Coordinates of C-alpha atoms (C1' of nucleotides) in Angstrom, one line a residue:
Chain A
M215 CA 0.6 0.0 -0.1
D216 CA 1.2 3.8 -0.4
P217 CA 2.7 4.8 2.5
C218 CA 2.1 8.5 1.6
T219 CA -1.4 9.0 2.6
T220 CA -1.1 8.0 6.1
C221 CA 2.8 10.2 6.6
V222 CA 2.6 12.1 9.4
V223 CA 3.9 14.9 7.9
R224 CA 1.7 14.5 4.5
N225 CA -0.5 18.0 4.7
R226 CA 3.1 20.0 6.0
A227 CA 5.5 18.8 3.6
I228 CA 5.8 20.4 0.3
C229 CA 3.9 17.1 -0.5
S230 CA 1.2 19.3 0.4
A231 CA 0.8 20.7 -2.8
L232 CA 0.3 17.4 -4.7
D233 CA -3.2 15.8 -5.0
L234 CA -3.9 12.0 -4.3
N235 CA -2.3 10.7 -7.6
E236 CA 0.4 12.9 -8.0
V237 CA 1.7 12.5 -4.5
A238 CA 1.2 8.4 -5.2
A239 CA 3.9 9.1 -8.3
L240 CA 6.0 10.6 -5.7
G241 CA 6.0 8.0 -3.5
K242 CA 7.0 5.3 -5.7
M243 CA 9.6 6.7 -6.4
G244 CA 11.4 7.4 -3.0
R245 CA 13.0 5.5 0.0
H246 CA 12.4 5.5 3.7
H247 CA 15.5 5.8 5.7
R248 CA 16.3 5.4 9.7
L249 CA 18.9 7.7 10.7
V250 CA 21.2 7.5 14.3
P251 CA 22.3 10.4 15.8
G252 CA 25.5 11.5 14.4
Q253 CA 24.8 9.1 11.1
T254 CA 25.7 11.3 8.0
L255 CA 23.0 11.5 5.1
I256 CA 24.9 13.6 2.8
W257 CA 28.3 14.5 2.7
E258 CA 30.0 18.1 1.4
G259 CA 31.0 17.9 -2.1
E260 CA 29.8 14.4 -2.8
D261 CA 27.7 14.2 -6.2
S262 CA 25.7 11.6 -5.8
L263 CA 22.4 13.9 -5.5
L264 CA 20.1 13.1 -2.8
V265 CA 17.1 15.0 -1.7
A266 CA 14.7 14.5 0.9
N267 CA 11.7 15.3 3.3
V268 CA 12.3 15.1 6.9
I269 CA 9.4 12.8 8.3
E270 CA 11.0 12.5 12.0
G271 CA 13.8 13.8 14.1
V272 CA 15.8 16.7 13.6
L273 CA 19.4 16.8 11.6
K274 CA 22.2 19.8 11.3
L275 CA 23.2 21.0 8.3
S276 CA 27.5 21.9 8.5
T277 CA 30.5 23.0 6.9
S278 CA 33.9 22.8 8.1
L279 CA 37.2 24.3 7.6
S280 CA 40.3 21.9 7.0
D281 CA 41.6 22.3 10.9
G282 CA 38.0 20.9 11.8
R283 CA 36.4 24.5 13.1
E284 CA 32.7 23.5 12.4
Q285 CA 30.0 26.3 11.3
I286 CA 26.8 24.6 11.5
V287 CA 24.5 26.5 8.8
G288 CA 21.0 24.7 9.6
V289 CA 18.8 22.6 11.3
V290 CA 16.1 20.4 10.1
Y291 CA 12.5 19.4 11.5
P292 CA 10.3 17.5 10.5
S293 CA 8.5 18.2 7.2
D294 CA 11.2 20.0 6.2
F295 CA 13.7 19.5 3.0
I296 CA 17.0 18.6 2.4
G297 CA 19.3 18.3 -0.3
R298 CA 20.0 20.8 -3.4
P299 CA 17.9 19.8 -6.8
F300 CA 19.0 20.9 -9.7
G301 CA 22.2 19.7 -10.0
A302 CA 24.4 21.4 -8.0
R303 CA 26.5 19.3 -6.1
A304 CA 26.2 19.0 -2.2
Q305 CA 27.2 22.6 -0.3
H306 CA 27.3 20.9 3.4
N307 CA 27.4 17.7 5.7
V308 CA 23.6 16.8 6.7
T309 CA 23.8 14.7 9.8
A310 CA 21.0 13.6 11.9
L311 CA 20.9 15.0 15.7
T312 CA 18.6 13.3 17.3
E313 CA 17.3 9.1 15.9
A314 CA 14.9 10.4 12.4
H315 CA 13.7 9.2 9.9
V316 CA 13.7 10.9 6.3
C317 CA 11.7 9.7 3.0
T318 CA 14.3 10.3 0.2
F319 CA 14.8 10.9 -3.5
S320 CA 17.1 10.3 -6.3
G321 CA 17.9 14.4 -7.5
G322 CA 17.2 13.5 -10.8
D323 CA 14.2 11.4 -10.3
F324 CA 13.2 15.3 -7.9
D325 CA 14.2 17.7 -10.2
R326 CA 12.0 15.7 -13.5
F327 CA 9.0 15.5 -11.4
A328 CA 9.1 19.0 -10.1
Q329 CA 9.4 20.3 -13.4
E330 CA 6.3 18.8 -14.1
H331 CA 4.4 19.9 -11.0
P332 CA 4.9 23.1 -10.8
Q333 CA 2.6 23.3 -7.8
L334 CA 5.6 21.3 -6.4
E335 CA 7.9 24.0 -7.3
H336 CA 5.8 26.7 -6.2
K337 CA 6.1 24.9 -2.7
L338 CA 9.9 24.6 -2.5
L339 CA 10.0 28.3 -3.9
E340 CA 8.3 29.4 -1.1
R341 CA 10.3 27.5 1.7
T342 CA 13.6 28.2 0.2
L343 CA 13.1 32.0 0.5
A344 CA 11.7 31.8 4.2
E345 CA 14.8 29.5 4.2
L346 CA 17.4 32.6 2.8
D347 CA 15.2 35.3 4.6
R348 CA 16.4 33.1 8.0
T349 CA 19.9 32.5 7.1
R350 CA 20.2 35.8 6.3
R351 CA 18.8 37.1 9.7
W352 CA 21.8 34.6 11.0
L353 CA 25.0 36.3 9.5
L354 CA 23.9 39.7 11.5
L355 CA 23.9 37.6 14.5
L356 CA 27.0 35.7 13.5
G357 CA 28.8 38.9 12.2
R358 CA 28.0 42.0 15.1
M359 CA 26.6 39.9 18.2
T360 CA 28.4 39.3 21.2
A361 CA 28.0 36.2 22.8
S362 CA 25.7 37.2 25.4
E363 CA 23.3 38.3 22.7
K364 CA 24.1 35.1 20.3
L365 CA 22.6 32.9 23.0
A366 CA 19.7 34.6 24.1
T367 CA 18.6 35.1 20.6
F368 CA 19.4 31.5 19.6
L369 CA 17.3 30.6 23.0
L370 CA 14.2 32.6 22.3
D371 CA 14.6 30.8 18.5
M372 CA 14.4 27.6 19.6
S373 CA 11.4 28.6 22.2
E374 CA 9.4 29.8 19.0
R375 CA 11.0 26.7 16.5
L376 CA 10.7 23.6 18.9
V377 CA 6.5 23.9 19.6
R378 CA 6.3 22.2 15.6
P379 CA 6.8 18.7 16.3
D380 CA 3.5 17.8 18.1
C381 CA 1.4 21.2 16.7
S382 CA -0.6 21.3 20.0
S383 CA -0.6 25.3 20.4
N384 CA 1.2 27.7 18.6
G385 CA 2.8 30.2 20.1
P386 CA 6.8 30.3 21.9
I387 CA 7.1 28.0 25.0
N388 CA 8.9 28.3 28.0
A389 CA 10.5 25.2 28.6
F390 CA 11.6 22.6 26.5
D391 CA 14.4 20.3 25.5
L392 CA 17.5 21.3 23.1
P393 CA 18.1 18.8 20.6
F394 CA 21.6 19.8 20.6
G395 CA 24.8 19.2 23.6
R396 CA 26.8 22.4 23.8
Q397 CA 29.3 21.8 21.2
Q398 CA 26.4 22.3 18.9
I399 CA 25.1 25.2 20.7
A400 CA 28.6 26.9 20.1
D401 CA 28.8 25.6 16.2
I402 CA 25.3 27.1 15.5
L403 CA 26.6 30.2 17.0
G404 CA 29.9 30.6 16.6
L405 CA 31.5 30.4 19.6
T406 CA 33.6 27.9 21.5
I407 CA 31.9 25.4 23.9
E408 CA 32.8 27.6 27.2
T409 CA 31.8 30.2 26.6
V410 CA 28.5 29.0 25.8
S411 CA 28.8 27.3 29.2
R412 CA 29.8 30.5 31.0
R413 CA 26.7 32.7 29.6
L414 CA 24.5 30.0 30.2
N415 CA 25.0 29.8 33.8
D416 CA 25.4 33.9 34.0
F417 CA 21.6 33.6 32.0
K418 CA 21.2 30.6 34.9
A419 CA 22.4 32.9 37.7
E420 CA 20.6 36.0 37.2
G421 CA 17.6 34.0 37.1
I422 CA 16.4 34.2 33.5
I423 CA 16.3 31.4 32.5
G424 CA 16.5 27.7 34.2
V425 CA 19.0 24.6 33.1
P426 CA 16.9 21.6 35.5
S427 CA 18.9 19.3 33.1
R428 CA 21.9 19.3 30.4
R429 CA 19.1 19.9 27.5
R430 CA 16.3 21.3 29.4
I431 CA 15.8 25.1 29.1
E432 CA 13.0 27.0 31.5
I433 CA 12.4 30.8 30.6
L434 CA 11.6 32.3 33.4
D435 CA 12.3 35.8 32.3
R436 CA 11.3 36.4 28.7
E437 CA 11.5 40.3 28.6
A438 CA 15.1 39.9 30.3
L439 CA 16.1 37.7 27.4
A440 CA 14.6 39.4 24.8
G441 CA 16.4 43.1 26.2
I442 CA 19.8 40.8 25.8
A443 CA 19.1 39.7 22.5
S444 CA 19.6 42.3 21.0
S445 CA 20.1 45.9 22.2
G446 CA 16.9 45.7 19.6
S447 CA 17.0 44.1 16.2
V448 CA 15.1 47.0 14.6
R449 CA 12.1 44.8 13.4
Chain B
M172 CA 7.8 50.5 -27.8
D173 CA 8.6 47.6 -25.5
P174 CA 11.6 48.7 -23.9
C175 CA 12.2 44.5 -22.5
T176 CA 13.4 44.1 -26.4
T177 CA 16.3 46.2 -26.1
C178 CA 17.3 45.3 -21.8
V179 CA 21.1 44.1 -21.7
V180 CA 19.8 42.3 -19.0
R181 CA 17.1 40.4 -21.3
N182 CA 19.1 36.9 -21.4
R183 CA 20.8 37.0 -18.0
A184 CA 17.6 38.0 -15.4
I185 CA 15.0 35.4 -14.8
C186 CA 13.2 36.9 -18.1
S187 CA 15.3 35.0 -19.8
A188 CA 12.9 32.1 -19.2
L189 CA 9.9 34.2 -20.9
D190 CA 9.1 34.5 -24.4
L191 CA 9.0 37.5 -26.5
N192 CA 4.9 37.8 -26.1
E193 CA 5.3 36.7 -22.3
V194 CA 8.2 39.5 -21.2
A195 CA 6.1 41.9 -23.1
A196 CA 3.0 41.5 -20.7
L197 CA 5.7 41.6 -18.2
G198 CA 7.3 44.9 -19.1
K199 CA 4.1 46.5 -19.2
M200 CA 3.4 45.7 -15.1
G201 CA 7.3 47.1 -14.9
R202 CA 8.4 50.5 -14.0
H203 CA 12.4 51.3 -14.1
H204 CA 14.3 53.5 -11.8
R205 CA 17.5 55.0 -11.5
L206 CA 19.0 55.6 -8.8
V207 CA 21.7 57.4 -7.1
P208 CA 24.6 56.0 -4.7
G209 CA 23.6 55.8 -1.2
Q210 CA 19.8 55.5 -2.2
T211 CA 17.4 52.6 -0.4
L212 CA 15.0 51.1 -2.8
I213 CA 13.1 48.9 0.0
W214 CA 13.3 49.4 3.8
E215 CA 13.8 46.7 6.4
G216 CA 10.6 46.0 8.5
E217 CA 8.5 47.6 5.6
D218 CA 5.4 45.8 3.8
S219 CA 4.6 47.8 0.6
L220 CA 6.1 45.0 -1.2
L221 CA 8.5 45.7 -4.3
V222 CA 10.5 43.4 -6.5
A223 CA 12.8 44.3 -8.7
N224 CA 15.7 43.4 -11.2
V225 CA 19.0 45.5 -11.3
I226 CA 19.4 46.5 -14.8
E227 CA 22.4 48.0 -14.3
G228 CA 24.7 48.8 -11.1
V229 CA 25.6 47.1 -7.4
L230 CA 22.8 47.0 -4.2
K231 CA 23.7 46.0 -0.7
L232 CA 21.4 44.2 1.7
S233 CA 21.7 45.2 4.7
T234 CA 20.2 44.8 8.3
S235 CA 20.4 46.4 11.8
L236 CA 20.9 46.2 15.2
S237 CA 19.7 49.4 16.8
D238 CA 22.8 50.7 17.8
G239 CA 23.8 51.1 14.6
R240 CA 25.8 47.9 14.4
E241 CA 25.3 47.2 10.6
Q242 CA 25.5 43.7 8.7
I243 CA 25.4 43.4 4.9
V244 CA 23.4 40.1 3.7
G245 CA 23.7 40.1 0.4
V246 CA 24.9 42.1 -2.3
V247 CA 23.3 42.4 -5.8
Y248 CA 24.4 42.6 -9.3
P249 CA 23.1 43.3 -12.6
S250 CA 20.7 40.8 -14.2
D251 CA 19.9 39.7 -10.1
F252 CA 16.3 39.8 -8.6
I253 CA 15.9 42.3 -5.7
G254 CA 12.8 41.6 -3.1
R255 CA 10.7 39.0 -1.6
P256 CA 7.7 37.7 -3.4
F257 CA 5.0 35.8 -2.2
G258 CA 3.8 38.1 0.7
A259 CA 6.2 39.1 3.6
R260 CA 7.7 41.4 4.4
A261 CA 10.9 42.8 3.7
Q262 CA 13.7 41.3 5.7
H263 CA 16.6 44.1 4.9
N264 CA 17.1 47.6 3.3
V265 CA 18.2 47.3 -0.3
T266 CA 20.3 50.3 -1.1
A267 CA 22.6 51.7 -4.0
L268 CA 26.3 51.7 -3.8
T269 CA 26.9 52.8 -7.2
E270 CA 24.6 54.8 -9.6
A271 CA 22.4 51.8 -10.5
H272 CA 19.2 51.3 -12.4
V273 CA 16.3 48.6 -11.9
C274 CA 13.4 47.1 -13.4
T275 CA 10.3 47.2 -10.5
F276 CA 7.1 45.6 -9.9
S277 CA 4.3 45.9 -7.5
G278 CA 4.6 42.7 -5.1
G279 CA 1.2 41.3 -6.2
D280 CA 1.2 42.1 -9.5
F281 CA 4.7 40.2 -10.0
D282 CA 3.3 36.7 -7.7
R283 CA 0.7 36.9 -10.0
F284 CA 2.5 36.6 -13.0
A285 CA 4.6 34.1 -11.3
Q286 CA 2.3 31.8 -10.4
E287 CA 0.5 32.0 -14.4
H288 CA 4.6 31.1 -15.6
P289 CA 6.0 28.2 -13.9
Q290 CA 9.3 28.4 -15.9
L291 CA 9.5 32.3 -14.5
E292 CA 9.1 30.3 -11.0
H293 CA 11.6 27.4 -11.6
K294 CA 14.3 30.4 -12.5
L295 CA 13.8 32.1 -9.6
L296 CA 13.7 28.8 -7.5
E297 CA 17.1 28.3 -9.0
R298 CA 18.4 31.5 -8.3
T299 CA 17.2 31.4 -4.7
L300 CA 18.9 28.1 -4.1
A301 CA 22.3 29.2 -5.0
E302 CA 22.0 32.0 -3.3
L303 CA 21.2 30.1 -0.6
D304 CA 24.4 28.1 -0.8
R305 CA 26.3 31.5 -1.0
T306 CA 24.7 32.6 1.9
R307 CA 25.4 29.3 4.0
R308 CA 29.3 29.6 2.9
W309 CA 29.1 33.0 4.7
L310 CA 27.8 32.0 7.5
L311 CA 31.4 29.8 7.9
L312 CA 32.6 33.0 6.7
L313 CA 31.3 35.1 9.4
G314 CA 31.1 32.4 12.5
R315 CA 34.5 30.5 12.1
M316 CA 37.3 32.6 10.4
T317 CA 39.8 34.6 11.1
A318 CA 40.0 38.3 9.8
S319 CA 43.0 37.4 7.6
E320 CA 41.1 34.3 6.1
K321 CA 37.9 36.7 5.7
L322 CA 39.7 39.1 3.9
A323 CA 41.1 37.0 1.9
T324 CA 37.9 35.0 1.0
F325 CA 36.6 38.4 0.3
L326 CA 38.9 39.7 -2.1
L327 CA 39.5 36.0 -4.1
D328 CA 35.2 36.0 -4.2
M329 CA 35.2 39.6 -5.7
S330 CA 38.0 38.2 -8.2
E331 CA 35.5 35.7 -9.5
R332 CA 32.1 37.9 -9.2
L333 CA 33.6 41.2 -10.5
V334 CA 33.9 40.1 -14.2
R335 CA 30.1 39.6 -14.9
P336 CA 29.6 43.0 -15.7
D337 CA 31.3 43.2 -18.9
C338 CA 31.1 39.1 -20.0
S339 CA 34.2 39.5 -21.7
S340 CA 36.2 36.7 -20.0
N341 CA 34.7 34.3 -17.2
G342 CA 37.1 32.9 -15.0
P343 CA 38.2 35.3 -12.7
I344 CA 40.5 38.4 -13.0
N345 CA 43.2 39.7 -10.6
A346 CA 42.5 43.8 -11.2
F347 CA 39.6 45.1 -10.3
D348 CA 37.7 48.3 -8.8
L349 CA 35.8 47.5 -5.7
P350 CA 31.9 49.0 -5.8
F351 CA 32.5 49.6 -1.8
G352 CA 34.7 51.5 0.9
R353 CA 36.4 50.1 3.8
Q354 CA 33.0 50.7 6.1
Q355 CA 31.5 48.3 3.7
I356 CA 33.8 45.6 3.5
A357 CA 33.8 46.0 7.0
D358 CA 29.7 45.1 7.3
I359 CA 30.3 42.4 4.9
L360 CA 32.4 41.0 6.5
G361 CA 31.7 41.3 10.4
L362 CA 34.9 43.6 11.3
T363 CA 35.5 46.8 11.9
I364 CA 37.1 49.7 9.2
E365 CA 40.4 49.9 11.2
T366 CA 41.0 45.8 11.1
V367 CA 40.4 46.1 6.9
S368 CA 42.4 48.8 6.9
R369 CA 45.5 46.8 8.9
R370 CA 45.1 43.4 7.0
L371 CA 44.9 44.6 4.1
N372 CA 48.0 46.7 4.4
D373 CA 49.6 43.6 5.9
F374 CA 48.8 41.5 2.7
K375 CA 50.2 44.8 0.5
A376 CA 53.0 44.5 2.7
E377 CA 54.1 40.8 1.8
G378 CA 53.8 41.3 -1.6
I379 CA 50.2 39.7 -2.1
I380 CA 47.6 42.5 -3.2
G381 CA 48.5 46.2 -4.7
V382 CA 45.9 49.2 -3.7
P383 CA 47.3 51.4 -6.4
S384 CA 44.2 53.3 -5.5
R385 CA 40.9 53.3 -2.3
R386 CA 39.2 51.2 -4.5
R387 CA 41.1 49.5 -6.9
I388 CA 43.0 46.0 -5.7
E389 CA 45.1 43.8 -7.6
I390 CA 46.0 40.5 -6.9
L391 CA 49.4 39.8 -7.2
D392 CA 50.1 36.4 -5.4
R393 CA 47.1 34.6 -5.8
E394 CA 48.2 31.1 -4.5
A395 CA 49.3 33.0 -1.2
L396 CA 45.4 34.3 -1.2
A397 CA 43.9 31.3 -1.4
G398 CA 46.3 29.5 1.2
I399 CA 45.5 32.5 4.0
A400 CA 42.1 31.7 2.7
S401 CA 41.5 28.0 3.1
S402 CA 43.1 28.0 7.3
G403 CA 45.4 30.5 7.7
S404 CA 48.2 28.8 7.3
V405 CA 50.6 31.5 5.5
R406 CA 53.0 30.8 2.7
Chain C
dA63 C1' 26.9 -0.7 42.3
dG64 C1' 30.8 0.3 40.1
dC65 C1' 34.1 1.9 36.5
dA66 C1' 35.0 4.0 31.6
dG67 C1' 34.1 7.4 28.4
dT68 C1' 31.6 11.3 27.5
dC69 C1' 30.2 16.0 28.0
dT70 C1' 30.1 19.9 30.6
dT71 C1' 31.8 23.1 34.3
dT72 C1' 34.8 26.1 36.1
dG73 C1' 39.5 28.4 36.6
dA74 C1' 44.0 30.7 34.5
dT75 C1' 45.9 32.9 31.0
dA76 C1' 47.0 34.8 26.6
dC77 C1' 46.0 37.3 22.2
dG78 C1' 42.6 38.7 18.0
dG79 C1' 40.3 42.3 17.0
dG80 C1' 37.4 46.6 19.3
dT81 C1' 37.8 50.9 21.1
dC82 C1' 39.3 55.7 21.1
dA83 C1' 42.4 59.3 19.3
dA84 C1' 45.3 61.2 16.2
dT85 C1' 46.8 62.2 11.8
dA86 C1' 46.8 61.7 6.3
dA87 C1' 45.1 60.9 2.3
dT88 C1' 41.6 61.7 -1.1
dG89 C1' 37.3 64.8 -2.9
dT90 C1' 35.0 68.5 -3.4
dA91 C1' 33.2 73.3 -3.5
dG92 C1' 34.1 77.7 -4.3
Chain D
dC86 C1' 44.2 76.9 -5.2
dT87 C1' 42.4 77.0 -0.9
dA88 C1' 39.2 75.4 2.7
dC89 C1' 36.5 71.7 4.5
dA90 C1' 34.3 67.2 4.9
dT91 C1' 34.7 62.4 3.9
dT92 C1' 37.5 58.3 4.2
dA93 C1' 41.2 55.8 5.5
dT94 C1' 45.6 55.0 8.3
dT95 C1' 48.2 54.8 12.4
dG96 C1' 49.0 53.8 16.9
dA97 C1' 48.2 52.8 22.1
dC98 C1' 45.4 50.3 24.9
dC99 C1' 42.1 47.1 26.8
dC100 C1' 38.3 43.7 26.6
dG101 C1' 35.9 39.4 25.1
dT102 C1' 36.5 35.5 23.8
dA103 C1' 39.7 32.0 22.7
dT104 C1' 42.5 28.6 24.8
dC105 C1' 44.8 25.5 27.9
dA106 C1' 43.7 22.4 32.0
dA107 C1' 41.9 20.2 34.7
dA108 C1' 38.2 18.9 37.9
dG109 C1' 33.2 17.5 37.8
dA110 C1' 28.7 15.6 36.2
dC111 C1' 26.2 12.4 33.4
dT112 C1' 25.3 8.0 30.7
dG113 C1' 25.7 3.8 29.3
dC114 C1' 27.5 -1.0 30.1
dT115 C1' 29.3 -5.0 32.8

DNA sequence: AGCAGTCTTTGATACGGGTCAATAATGTAG
DNA sequence: CTACATTATTGACCCGTATCAAAGACTGCT
């Protein structure tokens, strides 16, 4: 039977642009994959082209310099799209942070299918434009913010994005588990693990956040965080 | 008469996806604008939605923090597309760096036209994907590179991009005029103007580059620059 | 429970790049 | 050509974050 009809991200992934017949046709070209934490799906520079939908889990996109310095350039969640359609080689690694479940397509198959289904391309375009906006905001963070501003911005950003999985309430939440360890937070913010640890403990000492366990964050004073996050990013 | 038929970027801009009739229809919705250096076409946060093609000149995309710190998040050249189709508000300022000539469309008009012309959306998608890749590479630069590495990477990048205007030869060139002052270079690289000045003079003292006038750069030792750009180790 | 390995925190110190200030070069108007 | 504004360079100093090192906390395994 066609697994797409029961797919949990059917209505949120780019597949939502397709009707039942179309989604079945796309589904035939797809392959399901389970990934364990730390497993890499796509390597920077490889040209075996692969695209995918994330069904479950969290993955990071990262690049690095030859001496090992690493920068995380994106984080993807269920219903997000992974990979680079239309023939360019992969620009970054894609690695699972948690157990993950993805639905992969060979690049060529997907490209052909997309070109025949403009609504699908349209969905993909909207997503890509949104992701570009988000990435450009991150340039401001990396280029111009201090460590405290970076961390405050990061925590607020997480409190907004991490609601999605269950889709229960929308709007930010005040307590959540990060899918990242300290090193990964550092790689997202362009800092060292030590600085992340120190600034996080500063926030804790000031009563702005609580850190009941390694990966859990409670936002106790959202206003204060927002104040630190920017000497006010001009909205 | 329809000005699009004689447009200098007709074959390079997204319009190249359209046939003569289509481009004429799009042309009817467009307005030509001349911009002087420093003039801002779109302001961060405004929702008067406007998109445009660059016909001539160079423009910067920038965001800033309330205390004046600024980050340039993109630079656009002739034939590039500007703006955010499909209803999100403008995320950054768009300002002319040189005299510029653009062809603008109201967001709504363009959105409608695009949805009816999948080849146009496809071109736009390819461009947006490429721009996202480029922007993500910049995250690595801002987050993880030293001042010298940033500057070396920047100069190499410029030597590749600045060929375009005349389209004479492809491949990098070794002498060019930057469309930026020192402050703007600093805002691109997440540095201060003083650091840009110092590192540039270091390169000059080592014979890696020549700086015959304020905005002119000559790459004298491309290998050395490339060595610095990818992970520091000089010589 | 006890141990090993990993991840995180904490402390001491160093250094790159920022800040502040002064000077120099370049551009522009009269 | 001179005067003034703008932009860039240079110097001295300092601060924030990186680096290096060690101790502590958590996790999983037997």
